[in-house]
Structure formats: C-alpha cells, structure tokens
Amino acid sequence: MKSKIVLVFILAVIGFRVAIAQPTNAKLSIFPAGTILYGNIPYANDTLKKHLLDIYLPPLKKSKYPLIVWVHGGAWMLNDKYADMGYMTQTLKAFADSGYAVASIDYRWSTTVAFPAQVQDCNQAVQFLFDNAAKYNLDRGRIALIGFSAGGHLASLLSLSNNNGIKSFYIDGKKTRFKIRLCLDFYGPSDFNMLTGDEAVDPKSPVSLLLGAAVTARPDLAKTASPATYIDKNDPPFLIVQGEKDESVNPEQSKSLSEKLTKAGVKNELIIVPGAPHYGVMFDAENIRKRIFTYLDRYLK
C-alpha cells in the first residue's frame, strides 16, 4: 500500500511538472487536435513581453511547412498575438488542415515607442523565423503574411518595403534576408496622407500616436510609414479584404492600394465584403477563405 501511495505521489508530481512546463495559450483550442505549439518564443534576444511569438505546426507531418505569419490588429496600441484569431476560427483550422504553419507575433505598442519600432519588431520576428526555420520545420522559402487593421498595415509595409532596404525599418539598420511570397491584407490603412478630418490633425488619434505627430504636422513621416510609398513591380502578390461599412479604416484606403498595385503590375485582388464593419466573423466566410487558398496554393505550394 505504501509503495502504491509513493507511486501515485511521484506520478502526480511528474504530471504537475509537465503541466506547468507547457506554455499557456489562449487560442490553441481553435486549431485541430494534434497541432504542435511552440509558445512564447523570444525573437529579439531580450525579455520584453512584446518580443514574443507563437508557432503552430499542423498535425499533418511534413519535413518543412509553408509559413503564414499572423500580425494582429489593435490600432498599434492594443491587443496581442492572440487577437483576431477569435473571429477567424474556420480560416485558422483550414490553414492547419491544409498543412500550413502559423506564427503569431507580438510587437511593441505605439504608447510605448513610436514608429518605426513596430515595423522593426515585425521584421525582426520574421527574420527570427527565417533563421530558425530548420529548428521548427519551417520552409524559409515559402513565407506569407496575414494582418488585420493595424496588423494589415504592418504586413503590407513589410511586404512592400522588403525590396527597398529602408534602414530605419530594421533594428540594426541591416536589411533582412527573407522574402515575402504573399500578403493577405485585411482592412489595413495603406496611405496615411489620404487621411482627412480629425484623423489627420488630432494628436491623440491612433495614427498620430503611432507617428509621434499628427499627419498634417509630419506628412514626410506619414509617407515613410505608408505601405503605398514602396510599391514597385517586384512586390509580392496581394489579396486585400475590406469591409464595405468599415467605421475605422476608410474602404478608399484598400481601393487605392489595389489600384496602385495594379498600375505597378503587381498581382492583386480586392474583396469588398458587403455590409461588413471593421472586423468580425463576416471575414471568416467561406467565399473569402476560398480566395485565400487560391492565392496560398498558387504562391506557397
């Protein structure tokens, strides 16, 4: 009896140690059973909470997984690497079921440090994934970005500036080595100098807090921070998804981006979701998902 009690105690201790060793994750349950999580990985060689990322490997076993990097929204000053997942559940499941790895990244808020810190963080996170691809069974030659709102802006900015070598966009001034094969931009602003009214002049607006100045006071900085500034014929293809009734990002931002990409000869498609607001389950629709996978299967498979 005593030996049984000791055995139960030992097993309980082992179980407790295993339990506390597992990274906590608010969204793992969205993914299919068998998904492998590498959670809270520091990507910047420091201890900042906003310099962490999660990697979700699908149950389907492969030697190398094409990678989709998830960039969350939140006006550059809210949320974390779990944001936007809660209303995109079917799309996330489809990523995993189709053999795509997902890496969700955090970045510093504008209330802590102004632009270009956010794009520096995103570049550094993707570079970390590129450098450590073999460790996590990722295909460094097949990387796509998906971003929502502020995250859509950052995903677009990374994708379009990737071949321009803007020194201030990199933490050490050195251009990253990775290439973006595809950008999935969900209602991200593309040109800050298109803003009008309070958005352009209010020093407390999200864009002003990001830039550290109102757009009207620093149009040069607004241009530097705008994805549309860097469009050229060598950019990756874009799928742009925008709500018709978006109350936060004017749909003209997405329309303008699509027009400029087309003019430059960059493959792109714009989906305007009828009646859709700034975010929500309407963007997890089957018809949008089909278009996403048309692009993924064409450019990442």
Coordinates of C-alpha atoms in Angstrom, one line a residue, residues 66-299:
P66 CA 5.0 26.7 -45.6
L67 CA 4.6 29.6 -43.1
I68 CA 1.8 32.1 -42.6
V69 CA 2.9 34.9 -40.2
W70 CA -0.1 36.4 -38.3
V71 CA 0.1 40.1 -37.4
H72 CA -2.6 41.3 -35.0
G73 CA -4.6 44.5 -35.1
G74 CA -5.4 47.0 -32.3
A75 CA -4.6 50.5 -33.5
W76 CA -0.9 49.8 -32.9
M77 CA -1.6 50.2 -29.2
L78 CA -3.9 47.4 -28.1
N79 CA -4.1 43.6 -28.2
D80 CA -1.6 40.8 -28.5
K81 CA -0.6 37.8 -30.7
Y82 CA -3.9 36.1 -29.9
A83 CA -6.0 39.0 -31.3
D84 CA -8.2 38.5 -34.4
M85 CA -8.0 34.7 -34.0
G86 CA -11.3 34.5 -32.2
Y87 CA -13.4 35.5 -35.2
M88 CA -11.2 33.8 -37.8
T89 CA -11.6 30.2 -36.4
Q90 CA -12.6 28.4 -39.6
T91 CA -9.8 30.1 -41.5
L92 CA -7.2 29.1 -38.9
K93 CA -8.4 25.5 -38.9
A94 CA -8.2 25.4 -42.7
F95 CA -4.6 26.7 -42.5
A96 CA -3.7 23.8 -40.3
D97 CA -5.8 21.2 -42.2
S98 CA -4.1 22.2 -45.4
G99 CA -0.6 21.8 -44.0
Y100 CA 0.4 25.5 -43.3
A101 CA 2.2 26.5 -40.2
V102 CA 1.1 29.7 -38.4
A103 CA 3.4 32.0 -36.4
S104 CA 1.6 34.8 -34.5
I105 CA 3.8 37.6 -33.4
D106 CA 3.7 40.4 -30.9
Y107 CA 5.2 43.9 -31.4
R108 CA 5.6 47.0 -29.2
W109 CA 2.7 49.4 -28.8
S110 CA 2.8 52.9 -30.0
T111 CA 2.1 54.0 -26.5
T112 CA 5.5 52.7 -25.5
V113 CA 7.6 53.7 -28.5
A114 CA 6.7 55.4 -31.8
F115 CA 7.2 54.3 -35.3
P116 CA 9.3 52.7 -36.8
A117 CA 9.6 50.4 -33.8
Q118 CA 6.6 48.3 -34.8
V119 CA 7.9 47.5 -38.3
Q120 CA 11.3 46.9 -36.8
D121 CA 9.8 44.3 -34.5
C122 CA 7.9 42.6 -37.3
N123 CA 10.9 42.4 -39.5
Q124 CA 13.0 41.0 -36.6
A125 CA 10.3 38.4 -35.8
V126 CA 10.1 37.2 -39.4
Q127 CA 13.9 37.2 -39.6
F128 CA 14.0 35.0 -36.5
L129 CA 11.6 32.6 -38.1
F130 CA 13.7 32.5 -41.2
D131 CA 16.9 32.0 -39.3
N132 CA 15.4 29.2 -37.2
A133 CA 13.4 27.6 -39.9
A134 CA 15.2 24.2 -39.7
K135 CA 14.6 24.0 -35.9
Y136 CA 10.8 24.4 -36.3
N137 CA 10.5 22.6 -39.6
L138 CA 9.5 25.7 -41.5
D139 CA 10.1 26.4 -45.2
R140 CA 12.2 29.6 -45.3
G141 CA 11.4 30.0 -49.0
R142 CA 7.6 30.0 -48.6
I143 CA 6.6 32.8 -46.2
A144 CA 3.3 34.7 -46.4
L145 CA 2.0 37.5 -44.1
I146 CA -1.6 38.0 -42.9
G147 CA -2.5 41.1 -41.0
F148 CA -5.6 42.7 -39.6
S149 CA -6.2 46.5 -39.4
A150 CA -3.0 47.9 -37.8
G151 CA -1.6 44.4 -38.5
G152 CA -2.7 44.7 -42.1
H153 CA -0.8 48.0 -42.3
L154 CA 2.3 46.3 -40.9
A155 CA 2.0 43.2 -43.0
S156 CA 1.6 45.4 -46.1
L157 CA 4.5 47.6 -45.1
L158 CA 6.8 44.7 -44.6
S159 CA 5.8 43.1 -47.9
L160 CA 6.1 46.3 -50.0
S161 CA 9.3 47.6 -48.4
N162 CA 11.1 44.3 -48.4
N163 CA 13.0 45.0 -51.6
N164 CA 13.7 48.7 -50.8
G165 CA 16.2 48.3 -47.9
I166 CA 14.8 51.1 -45.7
K167 CA 17.5 51.2 -43.0
S168 CA 15.2 52.6 -40.3
F169 CA 12.9 49.6 -40.7
Y170 CA 15.5 47.2 -39.3
I171 CA 16.6 47.1 -35.7
D172 CA 20.3 47.2 -36.6
G173 CA 19.9 49.0 -40.0
K174 CA 20.7 45.8 -41.9
K175 CA 18.2 44.5 -44.4
T176 CA 16.6 41.2 -43.7
R177 CA 17.3 38.2 -45.8
F178 CA 13.8 36.7 -46.1
K179 CA 11.4 37.2 -49.0
I180 CA 7.7 37.5 -48.7
R181 CA 5.8 35.4 -51.2
L182 CA 2.3 36.7 -50.5
C183 CA 0.5 39.3 -48.4
L184 CA -3.1 38.8 -47.1
D185 CA -4.2 42.3 -46.0
F186 CA -7.4 42.6 -44.1
Y187 CA -8.5 46.3 -43.9
G188 CA -5.1 47.8 -43.2
P189 CA -4.6 51.5 -44.0
S190 CA -2.2 52.0 -46.9
D191 CA -1.6 55.7 -47.2
F192 CA -1.7 58.0 -44.1
N193 CA -1.6 61.1 -46.2
M194 CA -5.1 60.2 -47.5
L195 CA -6.5 60.8 -44.0
T196 CA -8.8 63.8 -43.5
G197 CA -10.5 65.5 -40.6
D198 CA -9.7 64.5 -37.0
E199 CA -7.6 61.5 -38.1
A200 CA -5.1 63.8 -39.7
V201 CA -5.0 66.6 -37.1
D202 CA -5.8 65.0 -33.7
P203 CA -2.5 64.5 -31.8
K204 CA -4.3 61.7 -29.8
S205 CA -5.6 59.7 -32.8
P206 CA -4.1 56.2 -33.3
V207 CA -2.1 57.3 -36.3
S208 CA -0.7 60.3 -34.6
L209 CA 0.3 58.2 -31.6
L210 CA 2.0 55.8 -34.0
L211 CA 3.9 58.5 -35.8
G212 CA 4.6 60.6 -32.7
A213 CA 3.0 63.6 -34.5
A214 CA -0.2 64.5 -36.4
V215 CA -0.2 63.7 -40.1
T216 CA -0.6 67.3 -41.0
A217 CA 2.4 68.2 -38.9
R218 CA 4.6 65.5 -40.4
P219 CA 3.5 64.5 -43.9
D220 CA 7.0 63.3 -44.6
L221 CA 6.8 60.8 -41.7
A222 CA 3.3 59.8 -42.8
K223 CA 4.7 59.0 -46.2
T224 CA 7.5 56.9 -44.8
A225 CA 5.1 54.9 -42.7
S226 CA 2.7 54.3 -45.6
P227 CA 2.8 50.9 -47.4
A228 CA 1.8 52.6 -50.7
T229 CA 5.0 54.5 -50.7
Y230 CA 7.0 51.4 -51.6
I231 CA 5.0 49.9 -54.4
D232 CA 7.0 48.6 -57.4
K233 CA 6.8 45.9 -60.0
N234 CA 8.9 43.5 -57.9
D235 CA 6.5 43.3 -54.9
P236 CA 4.7 40.1 -53.9
P237 CA 1.0 39.5 -54.8
F238 CA -1.7 40.8 -52.5
L239 CA -5.2 39.7 -51.5
I240 CA -6.9 42.7 -49.9
V241 CA -10.1 42.2 -47.9
Q242 CA -12.1 45.2 -46.8
G243 CA -15.5 45.8 -45.1
E244 CA -17.9 47.9 -47.0
K245 CA -19.1 49.6 -43.8
D246 CA -15.8 49.9 -42.1
E247 CA -16.0 52.7 -39.5
S248 CA -12.3 52.7 -38.6
V249 CA -10.4 52.3 -41.9
N250 CA -12.0 54.1 -44.9
P251 CA -12.5 51.5 -47.7
E252 CA -10.9 54.0 -50.1
Q253 CA -7.6 53.0 -48.4
S254 CA -7.9 49.5 -49.7
K255 CA -9.3 50.6 -53.1
S256 CA -6.4 52.9 -53.6
L257 CA -3.8 50.3 -52.6
S258 CA -5.3 47.8 -55.2
E259 CA -5.3 50.5 -57.9
K260 CA -1.7 51.4 -57.2
L261 CA -0.6 47.7 -57.2
T262 CA -2.4 47.1 -60.5
K263 CA -0.8 50.2 -62.0
A264 CA 2.7 48.8 -61.0
G265 CA 1.9 45.4 -62.5
V266 CA 1.6 43.6 -59.1
K267 CA -0.9 40.8 -59.0
N268 CA -3.6 41.6 -56.5
E269 CA -7.3 41.2 -55.8
L270 CA -9.6 43.3 -53.7
I271 CA -12.6 41.8 -51.9
I272 CA -15.2 44.3 -50.6
V273 CA -17.4 42.5 -48.1
P274 CA -20.9 43.8 -48.4
G275 CA -22.2 45.4 -45.1
A276 CA -19.2 44.3 -43.1
P277 CA -17.8 46.5 -40.3
H278 CA -14.2 46.9 -39.3
Y279 CA -13.7 43.3 -38.1
G280 CA -15.7 40.2 -37.1
V281 CA -17.0 36.9 -38.2
M282 CA -18.1 38.2 -41.6
F283 CA -14.4 37.9 -42.7
D284 CA -14.3 34.2 -41.8
A285 CA -16.8 33.4 -44.6
E286 CA -16.3 30.5 -47.0
N287 CA -16.1 32.6 -50.2
I288 CA -13.2 34.7 -48.7
R289 CA -11.5 31.5 -47.5
K290 CA -11.6 30.1 -51.0
R291 CA -9.9 33.1 -52.4
I292 CA -7.3 33.0 -49.6
F293 CA -6.5 29.4 -50.6
T294 CA -6.4 30.2 -54.3
Y295 CA -3.6 32.6 -53.5
L296 CA -1.9 30.4 -51.0
D297 CA -1.9 27.3 -53.2
R298 CA -0.6 29.4 -56.2
Y299 CA 2.2 31.2 -54.4

